[in-house]
Coordinates of C-alpha atoms in Angstrom, one line a residue:
M9 CA 77.7 -54.3 13.2
A10 CA 75.1 -56.2 11.2
N11 CA 72.3 -54.4 13.1
T12 CA 74.0 -51.0 12.2
V13 CA 74.1 -52.0 8.5
L14 CA 70.5 -53.1 8.5
Y15 CA 69.4 -49.8 10.2
D16 CA 71.4 -47.7 7.8
T17 CA 69.9 -49.6 4.8
A18 CA 66.4 -49.2 6.2
N19 CA 67.0 -45.5 6.8
F20 CA 68.2 -45.1 3.2
L21 CA 65.2 -46.9 1.8
R22 CA 62.8 -44.9 3.9
W23 CA 64.2 -41.4 3.1
R24 CA 65.7 -41.7 -0.3
L25 CA 63.5 -44.1 -2.3
V26 CA 60.3 -42.6 -3.7
P27 CA 58.3 -45.9 -4.0
V28 CA 58.9 -46.6 -0.3
R29 CA 57.4 -43.2 0.6
K30 CA 54.4 -43.9 -1.6
L31 CA 53.8 -47.2 0.2
T32 CA 53.1 -45.2 3.4
K33 CA 50.3 -43.4 1.6
V34 CA 48.8 -46.7 0.5
K35 CA 49.0 -47.9 4.2
N36 CA 47.3 -44.7 5.4
K37 CA 44.5 -45.2 2.8
L38 CA 44.0 -48.8 3.9
V39 CA 43.9 -47.8 7.5
G40 CA 41.1 -45.5 6.5
R41 CA 42.3 -42.2 7.9
A42 CA 39.3 -39.9 7.4
A43 CA 39.4 -36.5 5.7
P44 CA 38.1 -33.6 7.8
P45 CA 34.5 -32.6 7.5
R46 CA 33.9 -30.2 4.7
R47 CA 33.5 -26.5 5.5
S48 CA 32.0 -23.7 3.4
V49 CA 35.0 -21.6 2.6
S50 CA 35.9 -18.6 0.5
F51 CA 39.1 -18.5 -1.5
D52 CA 39.9 -16.4 -4.5
P53 CA 39.3 -18.6 -7.6
V54 CA 42.0 -16.6 -9.6
R55 CA 44.7 -17.4 -7.0
L56 CA 43.4 -21.0 -6.8
E57 CA 43.8 -21.5 -10.5
Q58 CA 47.3 -20.0 -10.4
L59 CA 48.2 -22.3 -7.6
Q60 CA 46.9 -25.3 -9.4
T61 CA 48.5 -24.5 -12.8
S62 CA 51.8 -22.9 -11.8
G63 CA 52.2 -24.3 -8.2
C64 CA 52.6 -20.9 -6.6
C65 CA 50.5 -17.8 -5.9
P66 CA 50.6 -14.8 -3.6
A67 CA 49.2 -15.2 -0.1
L68 CA 46.8 -12.7 1.4
P69 CA 48.5 -9.9 3.3
V70 CA 49.0 -10.6 7.0
D71 CA 47.9 -7.8 9.4
P72 CA 51.0 -5.7 10.3
G73 CA 50.1 -5.9 14.0
V74 CA 50.3 -9.7 13.8
V75 CA 53.6 -9.5 11.9
G76 CA 55.0 -7.2 14.6
A77 CA 53.9 -9.4 17.4
I78 CA 55.6 -12.4 15.7
Q79 CA 58.8 -10.4 15.1
E80 CA 58.9 -9.3 18.7
I81 CA 59.0 -13.0 19.9
Y82 CA 61.1 -14.6 17.2
L83 CA 63.7 -12.2 15.9
P84 CA 65.5 -12.0 19.3
R85 CA 65.6 -15.9 19.3
A86 CA 66.9 -15.9 15.8
E87 CA 69.8 -13.8 16.7
K88 CA 70.9 -16.5 19.2
V89 CA 71.1 -19.3 16.6
V90 CA 74.6 -20.6 16.2
P91 CA 75.4 -21.7 12.6
T92 CA 76.7 -25.2 12.1
D93 CA 79.3 -26.4 9.6
K94 CA 77.3 -29.4 8.5
G95 CA 73.7 -30.6 8.4
H96 CA 70.7 -28.4 7.7
P97 CA 71.6 -24.7 7.0
F98 CA 68.7 -23.6 9.2
T99 CA 67.2 -24.1 12.7
N100 CA 63.6 -24.2 13.8
I101 CA 63.1 -21.7 16.6
M102 CA 59.5 -22.6 17.4
P103 CA 59.5 -25.1 20.2
P104 CA 56.5 -27.2 21.2
E105 CA 55.6 -24.9 24.1
D106 CA 54.7 -22.3 21.4
F107 CA 51.8 -24.4 20.3
N108 CA 49.4 -22.5 22.5
A109 CA 46.4 -20.3 22.0
D110 CA 48.3 -17.0 22.7
N111 CA 51.1 -17.6 20.3
P112 CA 50.7 -15.4 17.2
V113 CA 52.3 -17.9 14.8
F114 CA 50.0 -20.7 16.1
R115 CA 47.0 -18.4 15.7
L116 CA 48.1 -17.4 12.2
A117 CA 48.2 -21.1 11.3
F118 CA 44.6 -21.6 12.2
S119 CA 43.4 -18.3 10.6
D120 CA 40.7 -18.5 7.9
D121 CA 43.1 -17.0 5.3
I122 CA 45.5 -20.0 5.7
L123 CA 43.0 -22.8 6.4
N124 CA 40.8 -21.7 3.5
A125 CA 43.7 -21.9 1.1
A126 CA 44.5 -25.4 2.2
E127 CA 40.8 -26.4 2.1
A128 CA 40.5 -25.1 -1.4
Y129 CA 43.8 -26.5 -2.7
F130 CA 43.3 -30.0 -1.3
D131 CA 39.5 -30.0 -2.0
G132 CA 39.0 -30.4 1.7
K133 CA 41.2 -33.5 2.1
F134 CA 44.2 -32.1 4.0
S135 CA 46.2 -32.2 7.3
F136 CA 49.0 -30.2 8.9
A137 CA 52.5 -31.3 8.2
S138 CA 54.4 -28.7 10.3
I139 CA 54.3 -25.2 11.9
Q140 CA 57.8 -23.8 12.1
V141 CA 59.7 -20.5 12.3
V142 CA 63.0 -21.1 10.5
R143 CA 66.3 -19.2 10.9
S144 CA 68.6 -19.8 7.9
F145 CA 72.2 -18.9 8.2
P146 CA 75.1 -18.4 5.8
T147 CA 77.2 -21.4 5.0
E148 CA 80.5 -22.1 3.3
G149 CA 81.7 -24.8 1.0
P150 CA 79.6 -27.2 -1.1
L151 CA 75.8 -26.8 -1.2
R152 CA 74.0 -28.7 1.5
E153 CA 71.0 -30.9 0.8
S154 CA 68.2 -28.4 1.0
Q155 CA 70.3 -25.8 -0.8
K156 CA 70.2 -28.0 -3.9
W157 CA 67.3 -28.3 -6.3
H158 CA 64.7 -30.8 -5.0
R159 CA 61.0 -31.5 -4.6
D160 CA 59.6 -32.4 -1.2
Y161 CA 58.4 -35.9 -0.8
G162 CA 56.2 -35.6 2.3
D163 CA 53.3 -36.2 -0.1
S164 CA 52.2 -36.1 -3.7
Q165 CA 50.6 -32.8 -3.0
S166 CA 51.7 -30.3 -0.4
L167 CA 51.3 -26.6 0.4
H168 CA 53.8 -24.2 2.1
F169 CA 52.7 -20.9 3.5
I170 CA 56.0 -18.9 3.6
M171 CA 56.2 -15.5 5.3
Y172 CA 59.4 -13.5 5.8
L173 CA 60.1 -11.9 9.1
N174 CA 62.9 -9.8 7.7
D175 CA 63.3 -8.1 4.4
V176 CA 64.6 -10.4 1.6
D177 CA 65.2 -8.0 -1.3
S178 CA 68.3 -9.5 -2.9
D179 CA 70.0 -12.9 -3.5
D180 CA 72.2 -12.3 -0.5
G181 CA 69.1 -12.6 1.7
G182 CA 68.4 -16.2 0.6
P183 CA 65.1 -15.8 -1.2
F184 CA 63.0 -19.0 -1.7
A185 CA 63.7 -20.1 -5.3
Y186 CA 61.6 -22.4 -7.5
I187 CA 60.6 -23.4 -11.0
D188 CA 56.9 -23.7 -11.8
R189 CA 54.9 -26.9 -12.0
A190 CA 55.1 -27.3 -15.8
K191 CA 58.8 -26.7 -16.0
S192 CA 59.4 -29.1 -13.0
K193 CA 57.7 -31.8 -15.0
T194 CA 60.6 -31.7 -17.5
V195 CA 63.1 -32.8 -14.9
N196 CA 64.0 -36.5 -15.3
R197 CA 62.1 -38.8 -13.0
S198 CA 63.9 -41.2 -10.7
P199 CA 63.0 -43.8 -8.0
I200 CA 65.6 -42.1 -5.8
I201 CA 64.9 -38.7 -4.4
R202 CA 67.1 -36.3 -6.3
R203 CA 69.2 -33.3 -5.1
L204 CA 70.5 -31.4 -8.1
T205 CA 73.0 -28.7 -8.7
D206 CA 72.3 -25.5 -10.7
E207 CA 74.1 -27.0 -13.6
Q208 CA 72.3 -30.3 -13.5
I209 CA 68.8 -28.9 -13.4
A210 CA 69.6 -26.3 -16.1
G211 CA 70.7 -29.2 -18.3
E212 CA 67.4 -31.0 -17.8
V213 CA 65.0 -28.1 -18.1
G214 CA 66.9 -26.4 -20.9
D215 CA 67.8 -23.1 -19.3
D216 CA 69.0 -21.6 -16.0
E217 CA 66.0 -19.3 -15.4
Y218 CA 63.9 -19.6 -12.2
E219 CA 61.7 -17.6 -9.9
R220 CA 62.8 -16.0 -6.7
F221 CA 60.4 -14.8 -3.9
Y222 CA 61.7 -11.5 -2.8
G223 CA 59.8 -9.6 -0.2
K224 CA 59.5 -7.3 2.8
A225 CA 58.9 -8.5 6.3
G226 CA 55.3 -9.8 6.3
D227 CA 55.2 -10.7 2.6
A228 CA 54.1 -14.3 2.0
I229 CA 53.4 -16.8 -0.8
L230 CA 51.7 -20.1 -1.2
V231 CA 53.7 -22.8 -3.0
D232 CA 53.4 -26.6 -3.6
P233 CA 56.9 -27.9 -2.8
A234 CA 55.9 -31.4 -3.9
V235 CA 55.4 -30.4 -7.5
C236 CA 57.8 -27.4 -7.9
Y237 CA 61.5 -28.0 -7.8
H238 CA 63.0 -25.5 -5.4
F239 CA 65.9 -24.6 -3.1
G240 CA 66.2 -22.5 0.0
S241 CA 68.6 -21.1 2.6
R242 CA 71.3 -20.0 0.2
C243 CA 71.9 -16.8 2.1
K244 CA 74.8 -14.5 2.8
T245 CA 72.8 -12.7 5.5
P246 CA 70.6 -14.6 7.9
R247 CA 66.9 -15.0 7.0
T248 CA 64.0 -15.7 9.3
A249 CA 60.7 -17.0 7.9
I250 CA 57.5 -18.8 8.9
F251 CA 56.8 -22.1 7.2
I252 CA 53.3 -23.5 7.7
T253 CA 52.9 -26.7 5.7
F254 CA 50.0 -29.0 4.8
N255 CA 49.8 -32.4 3.1
T256 CA 46.8 -34.5 2.1
H257 CA 45.0 -36.4 4.9
V258 CA 46.9 -39.5 3.8
P259 CA 50.5 -38.3 3.4
Y260 CA 53.7 -40.2 2.4
T261 CA 55.4 -39.3 5.7
E262 CA 54.4 -38.7 9.3
M263 CA 53.9 -35.2 10.6
M264 CA 57.1 -33.3 11.2
Q265 CA 58.5 -32.7 14.7
P266 CA 57.9 -31.0 17.1
L267 CA 54.2 -30.8 16.0
G268 CA 54.0 -34.6 15.5
S269 CA 54.7 -35.4 19.1
N270 CA 52.5 -32.6 20.4
R271 CA 49.5 -32.8 18.2
A272 CA 47.1 -33.6 21.0
S273 CA 48.0 -30.5 23.0
A274 CA 48.0 -28.5 19.8
A275 CA 44.5 -29.6 19.2
Q276 CA 43.4 -28.4 22.6
A277 CA 45.0 -25.1 21.9
A278 CA 43.4 -24.9 18.5
R279 CA 40.0 -25.3 20.1
K280 CA 40.6 -22.1 22.0
V281 CA 41.8 -20.2 18.9
R282 CA 38.9 -21.5 16.8
P283 CA 35.9 -22.4 18.9
D284 CA 33.8 -22.2 15.8
L285 CA 35.5 -25.3 14.3
S286 CA 34.2 -28.7 15.3
D287 CA 36.3 -31.0 17.4
E288 CA 36.2 -33.6 14.6
Y289 CA 37.6 -31.0 12.1
I290 CA 40.5 -30.0 14.4
D291 CA 41.4 -33.5 15.3
S292 CA 41.4 -34.5 11.7
I293 CA 43.6 -31.8 10.4
L294 CA 46.0 -32.4 13.3
Q295 CA 45.8 -36.2 12.8
V296 CA 44.8 -36.7 16.5

């Protein structure tokens, strides 16, 4: 009984207290985790400024052939997802065996368009946090955790690449919703990670207006979920989307699963996708 209480307490401290997460970053800095070698990259300065000031900007268009290849693999899988009545309102349908050189999502994650965005936004000091294809499903009853307003605390600075695999052209489709960096700063700070209702966040920012990312299949955005309050997966019709996420090279938390336990094999696959990148660079961004 005592061990259970201690475990539950430690788990709460780890996942709900902001200072505990920040201590992990301090530890990683002390360990001396190296940033990847700098590359000469090209990224639109206008979009970079938008990302730095507002926390969000459009991503470059993805080739329709790539989008189609991804849909062919993942939409049939998405249809097999069984909704649950508790826990997360979504399921990752990209298992570790998909971290291979032939998989179109994996190849997309290592494309110049996405790596260059991360390189520019983090000034070269970044690493992968996750590569996922997420199926969100309708839920009933009170909002679940990720459906409430929150910031991500994987790091002090993060970057989502989000691409829809089906059209999301109304609120019923569960668009990714957020408020920008400046407005997010007006939300009261707390040492405990906060999950807020619509009414709570409206009371703190002064209005109930926020941005929604609507789009067709293949449309994508870049957003920093660590600085922008946001919510997701409030859908009445299922939504399938790619989430490729980056943190700094010294994040608050460890790499998400299943990538975290398969980073070494992912690095080998990445070398086949990008033979032009050095082993040191690939190992660094995958924290091998």
